[in-house]
Every structure is written in structure tokens, then in C-alpha cells.
GROMACS .gro file of C-alpha atoms in nm:
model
  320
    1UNK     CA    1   2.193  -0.061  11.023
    2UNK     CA    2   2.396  -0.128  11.344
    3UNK     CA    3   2.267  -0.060  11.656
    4UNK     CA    4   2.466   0.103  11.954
    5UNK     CA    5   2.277   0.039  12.202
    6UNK     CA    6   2.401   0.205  12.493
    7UNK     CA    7   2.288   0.508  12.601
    8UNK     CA    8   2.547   0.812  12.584
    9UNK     CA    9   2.486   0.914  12.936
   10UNK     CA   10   2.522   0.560  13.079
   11UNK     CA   11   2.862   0.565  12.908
   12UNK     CA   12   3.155   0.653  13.097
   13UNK     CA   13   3.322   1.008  13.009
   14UNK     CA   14   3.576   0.915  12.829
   15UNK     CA   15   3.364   0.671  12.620
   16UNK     CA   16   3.098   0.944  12.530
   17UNK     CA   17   3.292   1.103  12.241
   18UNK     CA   18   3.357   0.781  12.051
   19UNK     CA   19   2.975   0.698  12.130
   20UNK     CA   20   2.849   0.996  12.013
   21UNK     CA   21   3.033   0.944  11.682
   22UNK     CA   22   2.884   0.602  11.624
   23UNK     CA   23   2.540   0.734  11.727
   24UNK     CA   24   2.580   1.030  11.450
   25UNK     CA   25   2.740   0.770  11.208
   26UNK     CA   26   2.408   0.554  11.310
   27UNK     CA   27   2.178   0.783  11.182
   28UNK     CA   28   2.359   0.863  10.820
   29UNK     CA   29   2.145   0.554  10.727
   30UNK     CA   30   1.863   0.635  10.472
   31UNK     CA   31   1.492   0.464  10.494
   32UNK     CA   32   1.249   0.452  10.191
   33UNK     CA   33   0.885   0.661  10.310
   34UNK     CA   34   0.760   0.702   9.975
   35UNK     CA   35   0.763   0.337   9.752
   36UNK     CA   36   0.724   0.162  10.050
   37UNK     CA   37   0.634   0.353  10.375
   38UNK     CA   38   0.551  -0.035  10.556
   39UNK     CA   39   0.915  -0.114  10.541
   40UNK     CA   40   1.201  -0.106  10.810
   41UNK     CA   41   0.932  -0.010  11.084
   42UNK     CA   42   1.139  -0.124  11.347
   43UNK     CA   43   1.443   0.019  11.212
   44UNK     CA   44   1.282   0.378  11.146
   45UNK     CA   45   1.159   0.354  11.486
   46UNK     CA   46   1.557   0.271  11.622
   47UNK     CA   47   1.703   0.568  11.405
   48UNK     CA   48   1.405   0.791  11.559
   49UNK     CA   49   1.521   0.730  11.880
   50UNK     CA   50   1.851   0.776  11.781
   51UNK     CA   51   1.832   1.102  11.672
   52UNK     CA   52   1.616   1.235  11.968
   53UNK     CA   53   1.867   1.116  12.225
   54UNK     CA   54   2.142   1.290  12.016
   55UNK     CA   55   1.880   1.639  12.025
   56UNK     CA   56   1.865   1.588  12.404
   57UNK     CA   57   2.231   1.499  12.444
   58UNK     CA   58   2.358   1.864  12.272
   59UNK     CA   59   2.065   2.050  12.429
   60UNK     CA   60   2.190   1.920  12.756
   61UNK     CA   61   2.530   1.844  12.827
   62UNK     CA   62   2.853   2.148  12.830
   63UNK     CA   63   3.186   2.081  12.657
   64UNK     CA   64   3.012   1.793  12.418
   65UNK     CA   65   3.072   1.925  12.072
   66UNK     CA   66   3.452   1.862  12.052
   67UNK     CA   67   3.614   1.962  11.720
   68UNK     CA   68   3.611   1.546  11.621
   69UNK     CA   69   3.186   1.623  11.628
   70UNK     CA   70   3.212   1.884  11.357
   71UNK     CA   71   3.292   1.657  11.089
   72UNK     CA   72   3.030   1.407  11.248
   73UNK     CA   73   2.735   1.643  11.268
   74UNK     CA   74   2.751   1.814  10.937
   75UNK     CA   75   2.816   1.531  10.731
   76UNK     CA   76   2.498   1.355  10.911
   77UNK     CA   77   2.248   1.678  10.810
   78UNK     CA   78   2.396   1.703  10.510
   79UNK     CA   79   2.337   1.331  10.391
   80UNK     CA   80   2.015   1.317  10.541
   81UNK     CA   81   1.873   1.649  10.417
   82UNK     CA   82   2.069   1.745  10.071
   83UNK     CA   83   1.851   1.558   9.815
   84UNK     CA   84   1.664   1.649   9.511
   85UNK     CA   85   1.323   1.773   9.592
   86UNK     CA   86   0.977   1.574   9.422
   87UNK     CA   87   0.821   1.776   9.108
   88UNK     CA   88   0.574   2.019   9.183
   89UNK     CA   89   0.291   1.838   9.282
   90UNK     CA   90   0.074   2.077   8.983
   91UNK     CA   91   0.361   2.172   8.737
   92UNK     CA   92   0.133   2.264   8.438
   93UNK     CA   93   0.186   2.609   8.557
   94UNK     CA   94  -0.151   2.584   8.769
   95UNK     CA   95  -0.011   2.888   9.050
   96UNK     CA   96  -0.018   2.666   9.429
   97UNK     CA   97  -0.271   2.863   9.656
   98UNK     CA   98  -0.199   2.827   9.975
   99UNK     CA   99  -0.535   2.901  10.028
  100UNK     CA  100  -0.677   2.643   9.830
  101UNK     CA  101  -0.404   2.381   9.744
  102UNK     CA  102  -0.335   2.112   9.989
  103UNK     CA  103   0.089   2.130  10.000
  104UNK     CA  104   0.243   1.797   9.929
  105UNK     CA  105   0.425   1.730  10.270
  106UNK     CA  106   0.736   1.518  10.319
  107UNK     CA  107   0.692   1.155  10.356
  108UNK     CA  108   1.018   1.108  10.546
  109UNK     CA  109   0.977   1.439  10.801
  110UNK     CA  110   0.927   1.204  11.162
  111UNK     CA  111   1.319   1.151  11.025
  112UNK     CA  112   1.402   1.505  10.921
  113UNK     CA  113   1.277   1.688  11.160
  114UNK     CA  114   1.433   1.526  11.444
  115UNK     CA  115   1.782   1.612  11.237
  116UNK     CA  116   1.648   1.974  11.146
  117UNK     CA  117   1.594   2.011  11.540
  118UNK     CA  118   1.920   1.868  11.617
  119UNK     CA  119   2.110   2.073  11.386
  120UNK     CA  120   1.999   2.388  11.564
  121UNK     CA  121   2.064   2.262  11.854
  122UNK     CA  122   2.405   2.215  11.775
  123UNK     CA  123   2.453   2.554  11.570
  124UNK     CA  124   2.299   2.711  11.933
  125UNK     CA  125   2.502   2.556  12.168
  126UNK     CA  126   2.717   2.757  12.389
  127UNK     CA  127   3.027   2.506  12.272
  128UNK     CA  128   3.021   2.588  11.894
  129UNK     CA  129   3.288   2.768  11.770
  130UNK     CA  130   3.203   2.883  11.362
  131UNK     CA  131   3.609   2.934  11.331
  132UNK     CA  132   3.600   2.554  11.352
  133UNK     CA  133   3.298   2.485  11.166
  134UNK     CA  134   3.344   2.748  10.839
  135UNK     CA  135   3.555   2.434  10.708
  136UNK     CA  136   3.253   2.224  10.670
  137UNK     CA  137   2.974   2.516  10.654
  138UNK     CA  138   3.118   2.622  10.371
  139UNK     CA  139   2.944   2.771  10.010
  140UNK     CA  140   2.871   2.485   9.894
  141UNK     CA  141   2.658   2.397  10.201
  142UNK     CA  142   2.486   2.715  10.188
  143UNK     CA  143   2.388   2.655   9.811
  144UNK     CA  144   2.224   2.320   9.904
  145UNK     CA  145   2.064   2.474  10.176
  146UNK     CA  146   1.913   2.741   9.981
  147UNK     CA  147   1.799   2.493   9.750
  148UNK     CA  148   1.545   2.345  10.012
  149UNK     CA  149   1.357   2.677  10.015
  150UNK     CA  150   1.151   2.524   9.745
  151UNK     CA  151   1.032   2.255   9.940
  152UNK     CA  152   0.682   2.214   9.956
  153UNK     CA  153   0.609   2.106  10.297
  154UNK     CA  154   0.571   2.494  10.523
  155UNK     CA  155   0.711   2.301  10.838
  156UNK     CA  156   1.030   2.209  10.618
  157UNK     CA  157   1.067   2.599  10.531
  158UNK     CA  158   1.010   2.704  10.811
  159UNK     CA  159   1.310   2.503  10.968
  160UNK     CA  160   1.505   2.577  10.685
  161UNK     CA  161   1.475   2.964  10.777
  162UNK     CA  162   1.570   2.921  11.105
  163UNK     CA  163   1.874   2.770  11.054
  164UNK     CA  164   2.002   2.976  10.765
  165UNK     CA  165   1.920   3.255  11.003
  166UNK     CA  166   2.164   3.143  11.255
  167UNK     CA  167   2.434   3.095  10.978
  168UNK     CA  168   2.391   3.412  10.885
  169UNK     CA  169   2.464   3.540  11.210
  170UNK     CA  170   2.744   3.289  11.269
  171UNK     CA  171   2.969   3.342  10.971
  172UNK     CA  172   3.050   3.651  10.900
  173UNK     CA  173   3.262   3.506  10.609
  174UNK     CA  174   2.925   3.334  10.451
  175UNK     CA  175   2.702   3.682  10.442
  176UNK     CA  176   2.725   3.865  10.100
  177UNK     CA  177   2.722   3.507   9.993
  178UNK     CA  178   2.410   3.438  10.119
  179UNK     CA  179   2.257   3.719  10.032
  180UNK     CA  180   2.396   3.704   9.672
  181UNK     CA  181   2.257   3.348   9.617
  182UNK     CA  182   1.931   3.490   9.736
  183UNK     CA  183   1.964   3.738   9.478
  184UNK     CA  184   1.988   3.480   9.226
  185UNK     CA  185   1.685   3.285   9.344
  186UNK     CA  186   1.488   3.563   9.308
  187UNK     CA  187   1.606   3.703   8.956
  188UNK     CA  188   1.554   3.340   8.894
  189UNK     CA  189   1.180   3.340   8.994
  190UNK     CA  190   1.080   3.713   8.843
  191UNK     CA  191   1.213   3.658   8.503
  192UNK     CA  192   1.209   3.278   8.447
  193UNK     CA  193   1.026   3.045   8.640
  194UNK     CA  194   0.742   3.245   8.822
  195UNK     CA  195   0.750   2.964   9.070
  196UNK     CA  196   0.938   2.850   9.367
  197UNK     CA  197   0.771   2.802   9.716
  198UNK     CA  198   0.990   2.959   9.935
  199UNK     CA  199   1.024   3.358   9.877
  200UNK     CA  200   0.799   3.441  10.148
  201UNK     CA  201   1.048   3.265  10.397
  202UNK     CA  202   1.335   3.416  10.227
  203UNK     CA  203   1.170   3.739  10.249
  204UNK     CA  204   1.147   3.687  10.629
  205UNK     CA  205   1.512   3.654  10.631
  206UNK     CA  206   1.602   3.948  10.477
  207UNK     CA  207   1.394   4.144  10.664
  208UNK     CA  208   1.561   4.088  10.935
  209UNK     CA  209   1.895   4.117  10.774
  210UNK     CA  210   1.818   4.458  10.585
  211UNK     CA  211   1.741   4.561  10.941
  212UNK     CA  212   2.118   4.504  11.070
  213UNK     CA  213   2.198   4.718  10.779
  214UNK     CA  214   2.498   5.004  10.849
  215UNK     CA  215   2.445   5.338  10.740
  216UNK     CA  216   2.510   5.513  10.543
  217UNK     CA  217   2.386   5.219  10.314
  218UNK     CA  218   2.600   5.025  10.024
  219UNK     CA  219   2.518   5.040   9.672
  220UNK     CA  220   2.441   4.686   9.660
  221UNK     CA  221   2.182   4.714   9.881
  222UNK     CA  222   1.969   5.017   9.694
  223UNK     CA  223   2.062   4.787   9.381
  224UNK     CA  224   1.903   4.483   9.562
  225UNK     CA  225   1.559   4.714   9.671
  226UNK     CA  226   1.496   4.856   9.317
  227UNK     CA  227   1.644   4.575   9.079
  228UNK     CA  228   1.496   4.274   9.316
  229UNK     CA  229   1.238   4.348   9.591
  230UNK     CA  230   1.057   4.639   9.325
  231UNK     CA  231   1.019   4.393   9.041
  232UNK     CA  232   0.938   4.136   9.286
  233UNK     CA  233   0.600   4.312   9.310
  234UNK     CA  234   0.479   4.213   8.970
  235UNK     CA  235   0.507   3.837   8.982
  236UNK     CA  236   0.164   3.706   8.938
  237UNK     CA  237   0.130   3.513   9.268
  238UNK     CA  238   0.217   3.831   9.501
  239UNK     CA  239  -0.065   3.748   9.788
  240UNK     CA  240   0.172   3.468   9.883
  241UNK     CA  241   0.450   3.666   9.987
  242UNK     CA  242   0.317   4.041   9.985
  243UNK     CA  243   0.290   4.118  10.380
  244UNK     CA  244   0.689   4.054  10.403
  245UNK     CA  245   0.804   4.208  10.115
  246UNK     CA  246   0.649   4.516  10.247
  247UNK     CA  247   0.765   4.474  10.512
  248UNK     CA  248   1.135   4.467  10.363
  249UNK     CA  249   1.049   4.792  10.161
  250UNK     CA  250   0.961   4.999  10.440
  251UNK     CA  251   1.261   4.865  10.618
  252UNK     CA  252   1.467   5.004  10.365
  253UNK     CA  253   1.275   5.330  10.410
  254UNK     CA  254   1.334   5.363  10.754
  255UNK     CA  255   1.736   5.348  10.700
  256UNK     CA  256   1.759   5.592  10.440
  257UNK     CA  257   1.425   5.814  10.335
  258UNK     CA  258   1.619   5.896  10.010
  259UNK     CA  259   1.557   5.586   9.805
  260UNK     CA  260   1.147   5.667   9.885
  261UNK     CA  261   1.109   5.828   9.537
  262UNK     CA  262   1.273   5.558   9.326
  263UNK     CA  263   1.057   5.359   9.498
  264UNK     CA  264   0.715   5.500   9.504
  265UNK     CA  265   0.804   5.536   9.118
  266UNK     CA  266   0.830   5.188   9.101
  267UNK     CA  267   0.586   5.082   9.286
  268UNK     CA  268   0.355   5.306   9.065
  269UNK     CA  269   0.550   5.150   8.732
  270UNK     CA  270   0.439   4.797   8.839
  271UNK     CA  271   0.052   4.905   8.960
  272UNK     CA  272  -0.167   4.614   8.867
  273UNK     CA  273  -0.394   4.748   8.547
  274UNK     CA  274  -0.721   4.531   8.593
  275UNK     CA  275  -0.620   4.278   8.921
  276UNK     CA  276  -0.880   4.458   9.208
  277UNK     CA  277  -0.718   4.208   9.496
  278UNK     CA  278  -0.358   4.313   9.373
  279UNK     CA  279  -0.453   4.708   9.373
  280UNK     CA  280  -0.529   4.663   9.727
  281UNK     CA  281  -0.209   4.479   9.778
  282UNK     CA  282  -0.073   4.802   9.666
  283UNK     CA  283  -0.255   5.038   9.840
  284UNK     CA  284  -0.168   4.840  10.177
  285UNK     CA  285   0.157   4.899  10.105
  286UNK     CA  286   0.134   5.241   9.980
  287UNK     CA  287  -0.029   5.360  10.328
  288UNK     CA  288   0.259   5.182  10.508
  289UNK     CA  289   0.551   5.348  10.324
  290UNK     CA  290   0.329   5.678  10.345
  291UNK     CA  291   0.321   5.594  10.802
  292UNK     CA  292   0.719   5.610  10.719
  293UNK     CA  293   0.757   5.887  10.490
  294UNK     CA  294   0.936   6.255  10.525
  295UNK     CA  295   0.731   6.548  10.379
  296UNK     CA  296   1.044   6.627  10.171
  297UNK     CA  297   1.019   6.322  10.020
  298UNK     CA  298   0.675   6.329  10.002
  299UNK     CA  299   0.667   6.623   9.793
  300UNK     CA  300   0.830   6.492   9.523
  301UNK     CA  301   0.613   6.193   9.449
  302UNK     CA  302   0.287   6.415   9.517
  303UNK     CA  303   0.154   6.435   9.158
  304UNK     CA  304   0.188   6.100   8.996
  305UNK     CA  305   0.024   5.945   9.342
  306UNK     CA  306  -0.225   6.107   9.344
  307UNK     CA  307  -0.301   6.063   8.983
  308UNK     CA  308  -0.278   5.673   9.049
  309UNK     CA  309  -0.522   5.715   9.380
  310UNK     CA  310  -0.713   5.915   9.194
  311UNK     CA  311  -0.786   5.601   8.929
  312UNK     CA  312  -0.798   5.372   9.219
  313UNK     CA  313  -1.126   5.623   9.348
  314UNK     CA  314  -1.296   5.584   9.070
  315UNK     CA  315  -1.281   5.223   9.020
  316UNK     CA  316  -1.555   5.018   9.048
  317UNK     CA  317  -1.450   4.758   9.261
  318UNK     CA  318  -1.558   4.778   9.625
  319UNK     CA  319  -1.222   4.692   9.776
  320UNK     CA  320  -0.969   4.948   9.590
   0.00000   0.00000   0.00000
């Protein structure tokens, strides 16, 4: 690993670009925290540095992230962050409680999240200009992104949504994408692999998103709320992720009270038989759609609710 030791804001102007480069280029270098976390101290402690003066140089300085620093940047999160993710640290199918399990956290995060934070940093800046970064932020980066959702360490994630957040916002070009992809991961996780450690974050996302929403709404989106966020519901480990996919249905709600019946249908469709903690899951949701709903809807779902709340009365579990 070379070292360039000067410091960018010792350098004169006209040096800083070329600096800044080399400083970027610097920190494309890899370390090993996992076989041997003892090794390269010194030189984990140079590329730490490294990468916080870089976070302080785009937080602070104007007129810094020249279109030569596109190239630079992206390249440098991309080599850093894009890599495959460890096995799940209990893949015999054992469900990770957040509650119980400890989550296996990334050996090499004093590294990544100095990159994560720069990264923002320069996605935030006043300087960046997405027409000149869509060549680099393409697809393909968002589908390597996306696959980091399933990263077990919560401070990784929670990066992770920030930043796709801001793309989102950014490129207009990237958005059905995005949400398309997301799409898959979830068809992915109801009907094949029941596991992935990221839908509550993705959730979060999307609530946000399905609140930018235009009226009157498009078909893809009332497919999306009954084919996606309604099946969603009956994935075994639900408490994980339950407060914000609520929180997504009665978004949808709000926008247009005419998809309320499909949904209280489904909802109804998918009510847990014998799970007690589930059925309350449920009924939390239930009395936060019913906040929401118009008495014409109302009407119309009357009968089989109150069949199902009748059930849920006479059960014998304290909760429901």
C-alpha cells in the first residue's frame, strides 16, 4: 500500500484534485479482519485515516467533486463494499431472533463504515450532479447494493438504507428499477427462501416511497400491495418486520380508500390459525387500517370481520 502522505488541505489548489485521486486510489486496498485480524495493524490504521480525511474533505470543502472524482469515488465503494456476504451464521433453517440471537457483525466495519459515511457524504454534497454520475450508478450498482440488505450486521443495513434512499431520490432514471428488484427480493423470500435479513429495512424504504406516490395510483402499485406486501404477512418470522409493513399498508390506504376491501380480505385470508403472538400482530394492524378507514368501505368488509373478531373473542389466549 503506498502512502500519500500529505494532507489534501496542505496541498496547493491546483494539486488537490490529483491528491484526492491518489488518496481514493489509496484506499481501494483490501485488509484481511477475519483469518487474521493481527495483521497489517499499522496499515489498517493508515487506510483509516485515509478514509476519514477524505469524509471530512467532501463534508467540507465547495467545488471538490469534479467530474474526474466520479469515476474515483464509485469505483472505491464499490471495491470495498461489493463482496459476497458470510453464510448465515444458523443456516439449518433455525429463524434469527433478533430478540434472542446475537447478529454476526462485520469483522472489517472500522473500514466500511468510514467508506459507507463517505459515500453519503459525497451523494449529499451540494456539488453532485446525478446527470454525471447515472454512468457509474448504474443497474448494475443498484443490484449489488440491494444485495447487501442481507447483511447481518443492523449498523451495515442501516447504512445501506440510507444510501439507497438518496439514490432513489437522485435518479429518477433508477426508480421502477429499484423498486422492481425489491419486488424480486421479496417474491424471493415469501415463496422460496423464508429468510433474508433485511425486509424490515427495505420495508422502511418503501414506506417512504409509497408515500411520494401520485394519484390517482398505477396498477403496479395495487399489484405490488396485494401480490407482495399482503402475502408478505404470512411468512413465519413476521414480528421482525411487522410494525413497517403496516405501516406501508395503511400508507396505501391513505392514497386511495378503494383498495381497503381487497385488503382487509387478505389480511383475513392469511389470519394466523393457532399463532396467539401473530393474531395480535393482526389485530394491531387491523385497528390501524380501521383509524384510516371510510364507513363506505367499512361497510363492505363488516361481516367477515366481525366473524374473524368474533373467533379472536373467544380465544383463550390472554393477549388476542
Amino acid at each position: 500500500m503506498q502512502i500519500t502522505g500529505k494532507a489534501l488541505l496542505d496541498a496547493r489548489p491546483e494539486e488537490r484534485e490529483d491528491l484526492f485521486i491518489q488518496k481514493i486510489r489509496q484506499c481501494c486496498v483490501l485488509f484481511d479482519f477475519v483469518s487474521d485480524p493481527l495483521s497489517d495493524l499499522k496499515w489498517k490504521e493508515v487506510k483509516r485515516s485515509a478514509l476519514n480525511e477524505l469524509v471530512e474533505y467532501v463534508t467540507t470543502q465547495r467545488g471538490i467533486v469534479t467530474e474526474a472524482i466520479y469515476p474515483e469515488g464509485i469505483t472505491m465503494f464499490a471495491v470495498n463494499l461489493f463482496r459476497t456476504l458470510p453464510p448465515p451464521s444458523n443456516p439449518n433453517g433455525a429463524e434469527f431472533d433478533p430478540e434472542e440471537d446475537e447478529p454476526t457483525l462485520e469483522a472489517a466495519w472500522p473500514h466500511l463504515q468510514i467508506v459507507y459515511e463517505f459515500f453519503l457524504r459525497f451523494l449529499e454534497s451540494p456539488d453532485f450532479q446525478p446527470n454525471i454520475a447515472k454512468r457509474y450508478i448504474d443497474q448494475k450498482f443498484v443490484l449489488q447494493l440491494l444485495d447487501l440488505f442481507d447483511s447481518e450486521d443492523p449498523r451495515e443495513r442501516d447504512f445501506l438504507k440510507t444510501v439507497l434512499h438518496r439514490i432513489y431520490g437522485k435518479f429518477l432514471g433508477l426508480r421502477a428499477y429499484i423498486r422492481k428488484q425489491i419486488n424480486n427480493i421479496f417474491y424471493r423470500y415469501i415463496y422460496e427462501t423464508q429468510h433474508h435479513n433485511g425486509v424490515a429495512e427495505l420495508l422502511e424504504i418503501l414506506g417512504s416511497i409509497i408515500n411520494g406516490f401520485a394519484l390517482p395510483l398505477k396498477e403496479e402499485h395495487k399489484v405490488f400491495l396485494l401480490k407482495v406486501l399482503l402475502p408478505l404477512h404470512k411468512v413465519k418470522s413476521l414480528s421482525v418486520y411487522h410494525p413497517q409493513l403496516a405501516y406501508c399498508v395503511v400508507q396505501f390506504l391513505e392514497k386511495d380508500p378503494s383498495l381497503t376491501e381487497p385488503t382487509i380480505m387478505g389480511l383475513l385470508k392469511f389470519w394466523p390459525k393457532v399463532h396467539s403472538p401473530k393474531e395480535v400482530m393482526f389485530l394491531n394492524e387491523l385497528e390501524e387500517i380501521l383509524d384510516v378507514i371510510e364507513p363506505a368501505e367499512f361497510s363492505k368488509v363488516m361481516v367477515p370481520l366481525f366473524r374473524q373478531l368474533a373467533k379472536c373473542v373467544s380465544s383463550p389466549h390472554f393477549q388476542v
